[in-house]
Amino acid sequence: MTTATSPAPSAAAAAAAPSLTSVFVRLKLSLLRNGLKQSGGRTAVYAISIVFAAVFAGFLLLGAVLLRGHSDAATVTVLLTGVLALSWTVMPLFVPSGDETLDPSRLVMLPLRPRPLVRALLMASLVGIGPAFTLCLTVGAVLALARGAAGTVVAVLAVPLVLLACVALSRSVAAANVRLLTSRKGRDLAVLSGLVIAVGMQVVNFGAQRLSQAGGLSAVEPAAEVVGWLPPASAISAVDAAGDGDYVVAAAKLLLTAGAVVALLYWWQRSLVRLMVEPDGSTIGAAADTSKDKASSGLLGRLLPGGRTGTVMERSLRYIWRDPKTKAGWVTSLAIGAIVPLFNALQGTGSIYFACFASGMLGMLMYNQFGQDTSAFWMVAQTIATKADAYAELRARALALLTVTVPYTALVTGVTAGILGAWDQLPEAMGVAFALLGAMMATGAVASANFPYSIPQDSAYKNVAPGQGGLAWISIFGGMLAAALMCAPVIAVTIYLHVADHESLLWLLFPAGTLYGALLTWGGLKLAAPRVAGRLPEILAAVSKG
């Protein structure tokens, strides 16, 4: 009689195997624990982050409880949830290295199916400071709005929906852009994250001032009504609707958030499938990119002058686009140079002379010209044998800078004048701005020759090599003080013409200031050229350090 063999060993092995979800949760905890063991500084930063997040979440929770019953409670909580969701959306784009599990490309060689993988990654994503902070804020929001039995039921459903929506949104964006985030362009985004935060703070400050002028939150109620129909803020708005007895609206908004969670999870799953089965396109289009670079190089070359001047200008302009540190400096200067005058003008508290921030910020880019070359400066040094060679090199770098700074300064000054309605002050303001730009170019050239320093390339947050901080301070702040003194004659003439009621002559400041700035630039280049030619070994050693 034949006995059938039972697959008991394999079934037992399958039953003993842990679930993928528990494995990924333990993996997340292990990554976190091992990361904290790497250095005491990292542990301290993480501990401080926990303390600050807990304190901030506690204050928000207390504020939400105190907001309960207030007429503006729905407006505040809905908008706050919308801002929270926006933060979850953009954070992976600017801090891609903050969580090792954000990169699913590390899992492409493992025999994992997309659906269980999404479920496991979602549960692992709920471990961390961000999800805990989101949970506290969401609980506070529903506590401020929940009224009655129906509101309580909707609140219980809204809390996990908001949390899942925020996490799924963040992971979906990260998975869809993972190849961008792990590329050089993605690292550029991380370098520019501080700029986005600075711009966001200015926007928040501007909004707060507008609210104070409006006399309350009534000005943002229309925005809150719109955001209340956008997931995941719609789940918080559903709690308020259920408390008011609008059960149909509450159900619709709750289903809208639930549908958004399902759609985000599906998008996440499709991104994982695409990532695991499709090749990386960064190498496929290499030939096309090469031909595109050649075409752009030819176009740029035709627009620039010939000889050494055009070559150096093209190299400097390409640094702006290709070097992350140089790009970060340019974008920061362009943004701050526009934010300060324009936001003050929009607030009604500005002056057209605030446009000088544009010329001042962009003029600072002339400082430490050789530091951006790092150790590659030795190739430039081989082409400098005389003072004339040094002058030609500095002049070309200054011309590349002026190609952008002159029209940008004129644009910011003109827009500021238009917002303030001060068109009659435009010529004098442009004259002062161009004089300041020329002074910054002059002092920047001299500082580059006398106080060069290296810019580390191994860290996005270090702009000076260890031991060279004093050089950087002397170069930048000493140069800025000298530039301010150089602009004193133009400023004095401007003040005199205003005090003496010679306003009909103020238009002369535009050509006079422009000519004065050009003379300062020429003089600074002439003064710096002999120093560059005579100090090439010292400059090379300074910019190659670190």
Coordinates of C-alpha atoms in Angstrom, one line a residue:
M1 CA 0.0 0.0 0.0
T2 CA 1.5 3.4 -1.1
T3 CA 1.5 6.2 1.5
A4 CA 1.4 9.8 0.2
T5 CA 4.2 12.0 1.4
S6 CA 3.2 15.2 3.2
P7 CA 4.9 18.5 2.5
A8 CA 5.1 19.1 6.2
P9 CA 8.7 20.4 6.3
S10 CA 8.1 23.0 3.7
A11 CA 4.8 24.1 5.2
A12 CA 6.5 24.3 8.6
A13 CA 9.3 26.4 7.2
A14 CA 6.8 28.7 5.5
A15 CA 4.9 29.1 8.7
A16 CA 8.0 29.8 10.7
A17 CA 9.2 32.5 8.3
P18 CA 8.5 36.0 9.6
S19 CA 6.2 38.3 7.6
L20 CA 7.8 40.8 5.2
T21 CA 6.2 43.7 7.2
S22 CA 7.8 42.7 10.5
V23 CA 11.1 42.2 8.7
F24 CA 11.0 45.7 7.3
V25 CA 10.0 47.3 10.6
R26 CA 12.9 45.6 12.3
L27 CA 15.1 46.7 9.4
K28 CA 14.1 50.3 9.9
L29 CA 14.8 50.1 13.6
S30 CA 18.2 48.5 13.0
L31 CA 19.1 51.2 10.5
L32 CA 18.1 53.8 12.9
R33 CA 20.0 52.2 15.8
N34 CA 23.2 51.5 13.8
G35 CA 23.1 55.0 12.4
L36 CA 23.1 56.5 15.9
K37 CA 26.0 54.3 16.9
Q38 CA 28.3 55.9 14.2
S39 CA 29.0 59.0 16.1
G40 CA 28.1 60.8 19.3
G41 CA 27.3 63.9 17.4
R42 CA 24.6 62.2 15.3
T43 CA 23.1 60.7 18.5
A44 CA 23.0 64.1 20.1
V45 CA 21.4 65.7 17.1
Y46 CA 18.8 63.0 17.0
A47 CA 18.0 63.3 20.7
I48 CA 17.7 67.1 20.3
S49 CA 15.4 66.6 17.3
I50 CA 13.2 64.3 19.4
V51 CA 13.1 66.9 22.2
F52 CA 12.2 69.8 19.9
A53 CA 9.6 67.8 18.0
A54 CA 8.0 66.6 21.3
V55 CA 7.9 70.1 22.7
F56 CA 6.6 71.6 19.5
A57 CA 4.0 68.8 19.1
G58 CA 3.0 69.3 22.8
F59 CA 2.4 73.1 22.2
L60 CA 0.4 72.4 19.0
L61 CA -1.7 69.8 20.9
L62 CA -2.3 72.2 23.7
G63 CA -3.2 75.0 21.3
A64 CA -5.6 72.7 19.5
V65 CA -7.4 71.9 22.7
L66 CA -7.6 75.5 23.6
L67 CA -9.0 76.2 20.1
R68 CA -11.9 73.9 20.7
G69 CA -15.2 75.7 20.3
H70 CA -13.6 78.7 18.6
S71 CA -15.2 80.0 15.4
D72 CA -11.9 79.8 13.5
A73 CA -10.9 76.3 14.7
A74 CA -11.8 74.7 11.3
T75 CA -9.9 77.3 9.4
V76 CA -6.7 76.9 11.4
T77 CA -6.7 73.1 11.6
V78 CA -7.5 72.6 7.9
L79 CA -4.8 75.0 6.7
L80 CA -2.3 73.5 9.2
T81 CA -3.0 70.0 7.8
G82 CA -2.6 71.3 4.3
V83 CA 0.8 72.8 5.2
L84 CA 1.7 69.5 6.9
A85 CA 0.9 67.5 3.7
L86 CA 2.9 69.9 1.6
S87 CA 5.9 69.4 3.9
W88 CA 5.6 65.6 3.5
T89 CA 5.5 66.1 -0.3
V90 CA 8.6 68.2 -0.7
M91 CA 10.9 66.9 2.1
P92 CA 12.0 63.8 0.1
L93 CA 13.0 66.0 -2.8
F94 CA 15.3 68.1 -0.6
V95 CA 16.5 65.6 2.1
P96 CA 16.8 62.3 0.1
S97 CA 19.6 61.0 2.3
G98 CA 17.7 61.5 5.6
D99 CA 16.2 58.0 5.5
E100 CA 18.0 55.0 3.9
T101 CA 14.7 53.2 3.2
L102 CA 13.6 56.1 0.9
D103 CA 15.7 54.5 -1.9
P104 CA 13.8 51.4 -3.1
S105 CA 16.4 50.8 -5.8
R106 CA 18.4 48.9 -3.2
L107 CA 15.7 46.2 -3.2
V108 CA 15.5 45.6 -7.0
M109 CA 17.6 42.4 -6.8
L110 CA 15.5 40.8 -4.1
P111 CA 12.6 38.4 -5.0
L112 CA 9.9 40.7 -3.6
R113 CA 6.4 41.3 -5.1
P114 CA 5.3 44.9 -5.3
R115 CA 2.1 44.7 -3.3
P116 CA 3.7 43.0 -0.2
L117 CA 6.6 45.4 -0.6
V118 CA 4.4 48.5 -0.5
R119 CA 2.6 47.2 2.6
A120 CA 5.9 46.5 4.4
L121 CA 7.5 49.8 3.4
L122 CA 4.3 51.6 4.5
M123 CA 4.4 50.1 7.9
A124 CA 8.1 50.7 8.3
S125 CA 7.6 54.4 7.2
L126 CA 5.3 54.9 10.3
V127 CA 8.4 54.5 12.5
G128 CA 10.2 57.8 13.1
I129 CA 9.9 61.3 14.4
G130 CA 7.9 62.6 11.4
P131 CA 5.0 60.2 11.7
A132 CA 4.9 60.6 15.5
F133 CA 4.7 64.4 15.1
T134 CA 2.1 64.1 12.4
L135 CA 0.0 61.8 14.6
C136 CA 0.1 64.4 17.5
L137 CA -0.9 67.2 15.2
T138 CA -3.7 65.2 13.6
V139 CA -5.0 64.2 17.1
G140 CA -5.0 67.8 18.1
A141 CA -6.8 68.8 15.0
V142 CA -9.7 66.4 15.5
L143 CA -9.9 67.2 19.2
A144 CA -10.4 70.8 18.3
L145 CA -13.3 70.0 15.9
A146 CA -15.0 66.8 17.0
R147 CA -18.5 67.4 18.3
G148 CA -21.2 64.9 19.0
A149 CA -21.2 61.1 18.3
A150 CA -21.0 61.5 14.6
G151 CA -18.0 63.9 14.8
T152 CA -16.3 61.5 17.2
V153 CA -16.7 58.6 14.8
V154 CA -15.4 60.6 11.8
A155 CA -12.5 61.8 13.9
V156 CA -11.5 58.2 14.8
L157 CA -11.5 57.4 11.0
A158 CA -9.8 60.7 10.0
V159 CA -6.7 60.3 12.2
P160 CA -5.3 57.1 10.5
L161 CA -6.4 58.4 7.1
V162 CA -4.4 61.6 7.4
L163 CA -1.3 59.8 8.7
L164 CA -1.4 57.2 6.0
A165 CA -2.1 59.8 3.3
C166 CA 0.9 61.9 4.4
V167 CA 3.3 58.9 4.5
A168 CA 2.0 57.4 1.3
L169 CA 2.3 60.8 -0.4
S170 CA 5.9 61.2 0.7
R171 CA 6.8 57.7 -0.3
S172 CA 5.1 57.9 -3.7
V173 CA 7.0 61.1 -4.6
A174 CA 10.3 59.6 -3.4
A175 CA 9.7 56.4 -5.4
A176 CA 8.7 58.3 -8.6
N177 CA 11.8 60.5 -8.4
V178 CA 14.3 58.1 -6.8
R179 CA 16.7 58.1 -9.8
L180 CA 16.6 61.9 -9.7
L181 CA 17.2 62.0 -6.0
T182 CA 20.2 59.7 -6.2
S183 CA 21.8 61.6 -9.1
R184 CA 23.8 64.8 -9.1
K185 CA 20.7 66.9 -9.8
G186 CA 19.1 65.4 -6.8
R187 CA 22.1 66.4 -4.7
D188 CA 21.7 69.9 -6.1
L189 CA 18.1 70.0 -4.7
A190 CA 19.5 69.0 -1.3
V191 CA 22.0 71.9 -1.5
L192 CA 19.2 74.3 -2.3
S193 CA 16.9 73.1 0.4
G194 CA 18.0 75.9 2.8
L195 CA 17.1 78.5 0.1
V196 CA 13.6 77.0 -0.2
I197 CA 13.2 77.2 3.6
A198 CA 14.3 80.8 3.6
V199 CA 11.9 81.7 0.8
G200 CA 9.1 79.9 2.7
M201 CA 9.8 81.8 5.9
Q202 CA 9.5 85.1 3.9
V203 CA 6.2 83.9 2.5
V204 CA 5.0 83.0 5.9
N205 CA 6.1 86.3 7.3
F206 CA 4.4 88.2 4.5
G207 CA 1.2 86.2 5.0
A208 CA 1.2 86.8 8.8
Q209 CA 1.6 90.6 8.2
R210 CA -1.3 90.5 5.7
L211 CA -3.5 88.6 8.3
S212 CA -2.7 91.2 11.0
Q213 CA -3.6 94.0 8.6
A214 CA -6.9 92.2 7.7
G215 CA -7.7 92.0 11.4
G216 CA -8.2 88.2 11.7
L217 CA -8.5 84.9 10.0
S218 CA -11.5 85.8 7.9
A219 CA -9.2 86.7 5.0
V220 CA -8.0 83.1 4.7
E221 CA -11.4 81.4 5.1
P222 CA -11.9 81.1 1.3
A223 CA -8.5 79.3 1.1
A224 CA -9.5 77.0 3.9
E225 CA -12.7 76.1 2.1
V226 CA -10.7 75.1 -1.0
V227 CA -8.1 73.2 1.0
G228 CA -10.9 71.5 2.9
W229 CA -11.7 69.6 -0.3
L230 CA -8.1 68.5 -0.9
P231 CA -6.8 65.3 0.7
P232 CA -5.7 64.8 3.4
A233 CA -7.1 68.1 4.8
S234 CA -10.5 67.0 3.6
A235 CA -10.5 64.3 6.4
I236 CA -10.1 67.1 9.0
S237 CA -12.8 69.2 7.3
A238 CA -15.1 66.1 7.4
V239 CA -14.9 66.1 11.2
D240 CA -16.1 69.7 11.3
A241 CA -18.9 68.9 8.8
A242 CA -20.0 65.9 10.8
G243 CA -20.2 68.0 13.9
D244 CA -22.4 70.5 12.1
G245 CA -24.7 67.7 10.9
D246 CA -23.7 67.8 7.3
Y247 CA -23.3 64.0 7.1
V248 CA -23.3 63.8 3.3
V249 CA -20.5 66.4 3.0
A250 CA -18.6 64.6 5.8
A251 CA -18.9 61.2 4.1
A252 CA -17.8 62.7 0.8
K253 CA -14.7 64.4 2.2
L254 CA -13.8 61.3 4.2
L255 CA -14.2 59.1 1.1
L256 CA -12.1 61.6 -0.8
T257 CA -9.2 61.1 1.6
A258 CA -9.6 57.4 1.5
G259 CA -9.6 57.4 -2.3
A260 CA -6.5 59.5 -2.3
V261 CA -4.7 57.0 0.0
V262 CA -5.7 54.1 -2.4
A263 CA -4.5 56.1 -5.4
L264 CA -1.2 57.1 -3.8
L265 CA -0.6 53.4 -2.8
Y266 CA -1.3 52.4 -6.4
W267 CA 1.0 55.1 -7.8
W268 CA 3.7 53.9 -5.3
Q269 CA 3.3 50.3 -6.4
R270 CA 3.5 51.3 -10.1
S271 CA 6.7 53.3 -9.4
L272 CA 8.2 50.3 -7.7
V273 CA 7.3 48.0 -10.6
R274 CA 8.8 50.5 -13.1
L275 CA 11.9 50.8 -10.9
M276 CA 12.4 47.1 -10.7
V277 CA 11.8 46.1 -14.3
E278 CA 12.9 49.1 -16.4
P279 CA 16.6 50.0 -17.0
D280 CA 18.1 53.3 -15.7
G281 CA 17.7 55.8 -18.6
S282 CA 20.7 57.9 -17.4
T283 CA 23.1 55.9 -19.5
I284 CA 20.8 55.2 -22.5
G285 CA 20.7 58.8 -23.6
A286 CA 24.4 59.5 -23.1
A287 CA 25.0 59.9 -26.8
A288 CA 22.1 62.2 -27.2
D289 CA 23.2 64.2 -24.2
T290 CA 26.7 64.5 -25.7
S291 CA 25.4 65.9 -28.9
K292 CA 23.1 68.3 -27.0
D293 CA 26.1 69.5 -25.0
K294 CA 28.0 70.1 -28.2
A295 CA 25.2 72.0 -29.7
S296 CA 24.7 74.2 -26.6
S297 CA 28.5 74.7 -26.5
G298 CA 28.5 75.9 -30.1
L299 CA 25.6 78.3 -29.4
L300 CA 27.2 79.7 -26.3
G301 CA 30.5 80.0 -28.1
R302 CA 29.0 82.0 -30.9
L303 CA 27.5 84.5 -28.4
L304 CA 30.7 85.1 -26.5
P305 CA 33.8 86.9 -27.8
G306 CA 36.7 85.0 -29.2
G307 CA 40.1 84.2 -27.7
R308 CA 40.9 83.8 -24.0
T309 CA 38.1 86.1 -22.9
G310 CA 35.4 83.9 -24.5
T311 CA 36.9 80.7 -23.2
V312 CA 37.2 81.9 -19.7
M313 CA 33.6 83.3 -19.8
E314 CA 32.2 80.1 -21.1
R315 CA 34.0 78.1 -18.4
S316 CA 32.7 80.4 -15.7
L317 CA 29.1 80.3 -17.0
R318 CA 29.2 76.5 -17.2
Y319 CA 30.4 76.4 -13.5
I320 CA 27.1 78.1 -12.6
W321 CA 25.1 75.3 -14.1
R322 CA 27.3 72.2 -13.4
D323 CA 29.0 72.8 -10.1
P324 CA 26.6 72.3 -7.2
K325 CA 28.4 74.7 -4.8
T326 CA 28.5 77.4 -7.5
K327 CA 24.9 76.8 -8.5
A328 CA 23.8 77.1 -4.9
G329 CA 25.7 80.4 -4.4
W330 CA 24.1 81.8 -7.5
V331 CA 20.6 80.7 -6.8
T332 CA 20.8 82.0 -3.2
S333 CA 22.1 85.4 -4.3
L334 CA 19.5 85.7 -7.1
A335 CA 16.7 84.8 -4.7
I336 CA 17.7 86.9 -1.7
G337 CA 18.6 89.8 -4.0
A338 CA 15.0 89.8 -5.2
I339 CA 13.2 88.8 -2.1
V340 CA 14.4 91.6 0.2
P341 CA 13.4 94.5 -2.1
L342 CA 10.3 93.0 -3.6
F343 CA 8.7 91.7 -0.4
N344 CA 9.4 94.9 1.4
A345 CA 7.8 96.8 -1.5
L346 CA 4.8 94.5 -1.5
Q347 CA 4.4 95.1 2.3
G348 CA 4.5 98.9 1.7
T349 CA 7.5 99.4 4.0
G350 CA 10.2 99.3 1.4
S351 CA 12.4 101.7 -0.5
I352 CA 13.6 101.6 -4.0
Y353 CA 17.1 101.6 -2.7
F354 CA 16.5 98.1 -1.3
A355 CA 17.2 97.1 -4.8
C356 CA 20.9 97.5 -4.0
F357 CA 20.5 94.1 -2.2
A358 CA 20.5 92.6 -5.7
S359 CA 23.8 94.2 -6.8
G360 CA 25.3 93.5 -3.3
M361 CA 24.4 89.8 -3.2
L362 CA 25.5 89.2 -6.8
G363 CA 28.7 91.2 -6.3
M364 CA 29.7 88.9 -3.5
L365 CA 30.0 86.1 -6.1
M366 CA 33.2 87.9 -7.4
Y367 CA 34.9 87.0 -4.1
N368 CA 37.2 83.9 -4.0
Q369 CA 37.1 83.5 -7.8
F370 CA 39.8 80.8 -7.7
G371 CA 38.4 78.8 -4.8
Q372 CA 35.6 77.4 -7.0
D373 CA 38.3 75.9 -9.2
T374 CA 39.7 73.9 -6.2
S375 CA 42.8 71.8 -7.2
A376 CA 41.9 72.2 -10.9
F377 CA 43.3 75.8 -10.6
W378 CA 46.7 74.4 -11.5
M379 CA 45.5 74.1 -15.1
V380 CA 44.5 77.8 -15.1
A381 CA 47.8 78.7 -13.5
Q382 CA 49.7 77.1 -16.4
T383 CA 48.2 79.8 -18.7
I384 CA 49.2 82.8 -16.5
A385 CA 52.8 83.9 -17.1
T386 CA 52.5 87.7 -17.0
K387 CA 50.4 90.4 -15.5
A388 CA 48.6 90.8 -18.8
D389 CA 47.6 87.1 -18.6
A390 CA 46.3 87.6 -15.0
Y391 CA 44.4 90.7 -16.0
A392 CA 42.8 88.9 -19.0
E393 CA 41.8 86.0 -16.7
L394 CA 40.2 88.3 -14.1
R395 CA 38.5 90.5 -16.7
A396 CA 36.9 87.5 -18.4
R397 CA 35.6 86.2 -15.1
A398 CA 34.2 89.6 -14.2
L399 CA 32.5 89.9 -17.6
A400 CA 30.9 86.5 -17.2
L401 CA 29.5 87.7 -13.8
L402 CA 28.4 91.0 -15.3
T403 CA 26.6 89.2 -18.1
V404 CA 24.0 88.1 -15.5
T405 CA 24.3 90.7 -12.7
V406 CA 23.8 93.9 -14.8
P407 CA 20.5 93.0 -16.4
Y408 CA 19.3 91.3 -13.2
T409 CA 20.0 94.4 -11.1
A410 CA 18.2 96.5 -13.6
L411 CA 15.2 94.2 -13.6
V412 CA 14.9 94.1 -9.8
T413 CA 15.3 97.8 -9.5
G414 CA 12.7 98.4 -12.2
V415 CA 10.2 96.0 -10.7
T416 CA 10.7 97.5 -7.2
A417 CA 10.1 101.0 -8.7
G418 CA 6.9 99.7 -10.4
I419 CA 5.5 98.2 -7.2
L420 CA 6.3 101.3 -5.2
G421 CA 5.1 103.6 -8.0
A422 CA 8.5 105.5 -7.7
W423 CA 9.4 105.7 -11.4
D424 CA 10.9 109.1 -10.9
Q425 CA 13.5 107.6 -8.5
L426 CA 14.5 104.8 -10.9
P427 CA 17.6 106.5 -12.5
E428 CA 19.2 107.5 -9.2
A429 CA 18.5 104.0 -7.7
M430 CA 20.1 102.3 -10.7
G431 CA 23.1 104.6 -10.5
V432 CA 23.7 103.8 -6.8
A433 CA 23.1 100.0 -7.5
F434 CA 25.6 99.9 -10.4
A435 CA 28.1 101.9 -8.4
L436 CA 27.8 99.3 -5.6
L437 CA 28.1 96.5 -8.1
G438 CA 31.3 98.0 -9.5
A439 CA 32.7 98.4 -6.0
M440 CA 31.9 94.8 -5.1
M441 CA 33.6 93.6 -8.4
A442 CA 36.7 95.6 -7.6
T443 CA 37.0 94.5 -4.0
G444 CA 36.1 90.9 -5.0
A445 CA 39.0 90.8 -7.5
V446 CA 41.5 92.1 -4.9
A447 CA 40.2 89.8 -2.2
S448 CA 40.5 86.8 -4.7
A449 CA 44.1 87.6 -5.2
N450 CA 45.1 88.2 -1.6
F451 CA 42.8 86.0 0.4
P452 CA 42.0 82.8 -1.6
Y453 CA 40.5 79.8 0.2
S454 CA 39.4 76.3 -0.7
I455 CA 35.7 75.3 -1.0
P456 CA 35.2 71.6 0.1
Q457 CA 33.4 69.4 -2.4
D458 CA 32.7 66.5 -0.1
S459 CA 30.0 68.2 2.0
A460 CA 27.0 70.3 0.9
Y461 CA 27.1 72.3 4.1
K462 CA 30.8 73.4 4.2
N463 CA 31.9 76.4 2.2
V464 CA 35.3 76.9 3.8
A465 CA 38.0 74.3 4.4
P466 CA 39.1 73.7 8.0
G467 CA 41.6 76.3 9.1
Q468 CA 40.7 78.9 6.5
G469 CA 37.7 80.5 8.2
G470 CA 39.8 83.6 9.1
L471 CA 40.7 84.1 5.4
A472 CA 37.0 83.8 4.4
W473 CA 36.0 86.4 7.0
I474 CA 38.7 88.8 6.0
S475 CA 38.0 88.4 2.3
I476 CA 34.2 88.8 2.5
F477 CA 33.6 91.3 5.3
G478 CA 36.7 93.3 4.7
G479 CA 35.8 93.6 1.0
M480 CA 32.2 94.6 1.8
L481 CA 33.5 97.3 4.1
A482 CA 35.8 98.6 1.5
A483 CA 33.0 98.5 -1.1
A484 CA 30.8 100.6 1.2
L485 CA 33.5 103.2 1.5
M486 CA 34.0 103.3 -2.2
C487 CA 30.3 103.9 -2.8
A488 CA 30.3 106.8 -0.3
P489 CA 30.9 109.5 -2.9
V490 CA 27.8 108.4 -4.9
I491 CA 25.7 108.1 -1.8
A492 CA 26.9 111.5 -0.6
V493 CA 26.0 113.2 -3.9
T494 CA 22.5 111.5 -3.9
I495 CA 21.8 112.8 -0.4
Y496 CA 23.1 116.3 -1.3
L497 CA 20.9 116.6 -4.4
H498 CA 17.8 115.6 -2.3
V499 CA 18.6 117.9 0.6
A500 CA 19.5 120.8 -1.7
D501 CA 16.3 120.4 -3.7
H502 CA 18.1 119.7 -7.0
E503 CA 15.8 116.9 -7.9
S504 CA 16.0 117.8 -11.6
L505 CA 19.6 116.7 -11.6
L506 CA 19.0 113.3 -10.0
W507 CA 18.7 111.6 -13.3
L508 CA 22.5 112.3 -13.8
L509 CA 23.2 109.7 -11.1
F510 CA 22.4 106.9 -13.5
P511 CA 25.2 107.6 -16.0
A512 CA 27.5 108.9 -13.3
G513 CA 27.0 105.9 -11.1
T514 CA 27.3 103.5 -14.0
L515 CA 30.6 105.1 -15.1
Y516 CA 31.9 105.2 -11.6
G517 CA 31.2 101.5 -11.1
A518 CA 32.9 100.7 -14.4
L519 CA 36.0 102.7 -13.3
L520 CA 36.0 100.9 -9.9
T521 CA 35.9 97.5 -11.6
W522 CA 38.7 98.4 -14.0
G523 CA 40.8 99.7 -11.2
G524 CA 40.2 96.7 -9.0
L525 CA 41.2 94.3 -11.9
K526 CA 44.3 96.3 -12.6
L527 CA 45.3 96.2 -8.9
A528 CA 44.6 92.5 -8.5
A529 CA 46.3 91.3 -11.7
P530 CA 50.0 91.8 -10.5
R531 CA 49.1 90.0 -7.2
V532 CA 47.7 87.1 -9.0
A533 CA 50.6 86.8 -11.3
G534 CA 53.1 87.0 -8.4
R535 CA 51.2 84.7 -6.0
L536 CA 50.3 81.8 -8.2
P537 CA 52.0 79.1 -6.0
E538 CA 50.3 80.5 -2.8
I539 CA 46.9 80.7 -4.5
L540 CA 47.2 77.2 -5.8
A541 CA 48.1 75.9 -2.3
A542 CA 45.3 77.8 -0.7
V543 CA 42.5 76.7 -3.1
S544 CA 43.8 73.0 -3.1
K545 CA 43.6 72.6 0.7
G546 CA 41.1 70.1 2.0

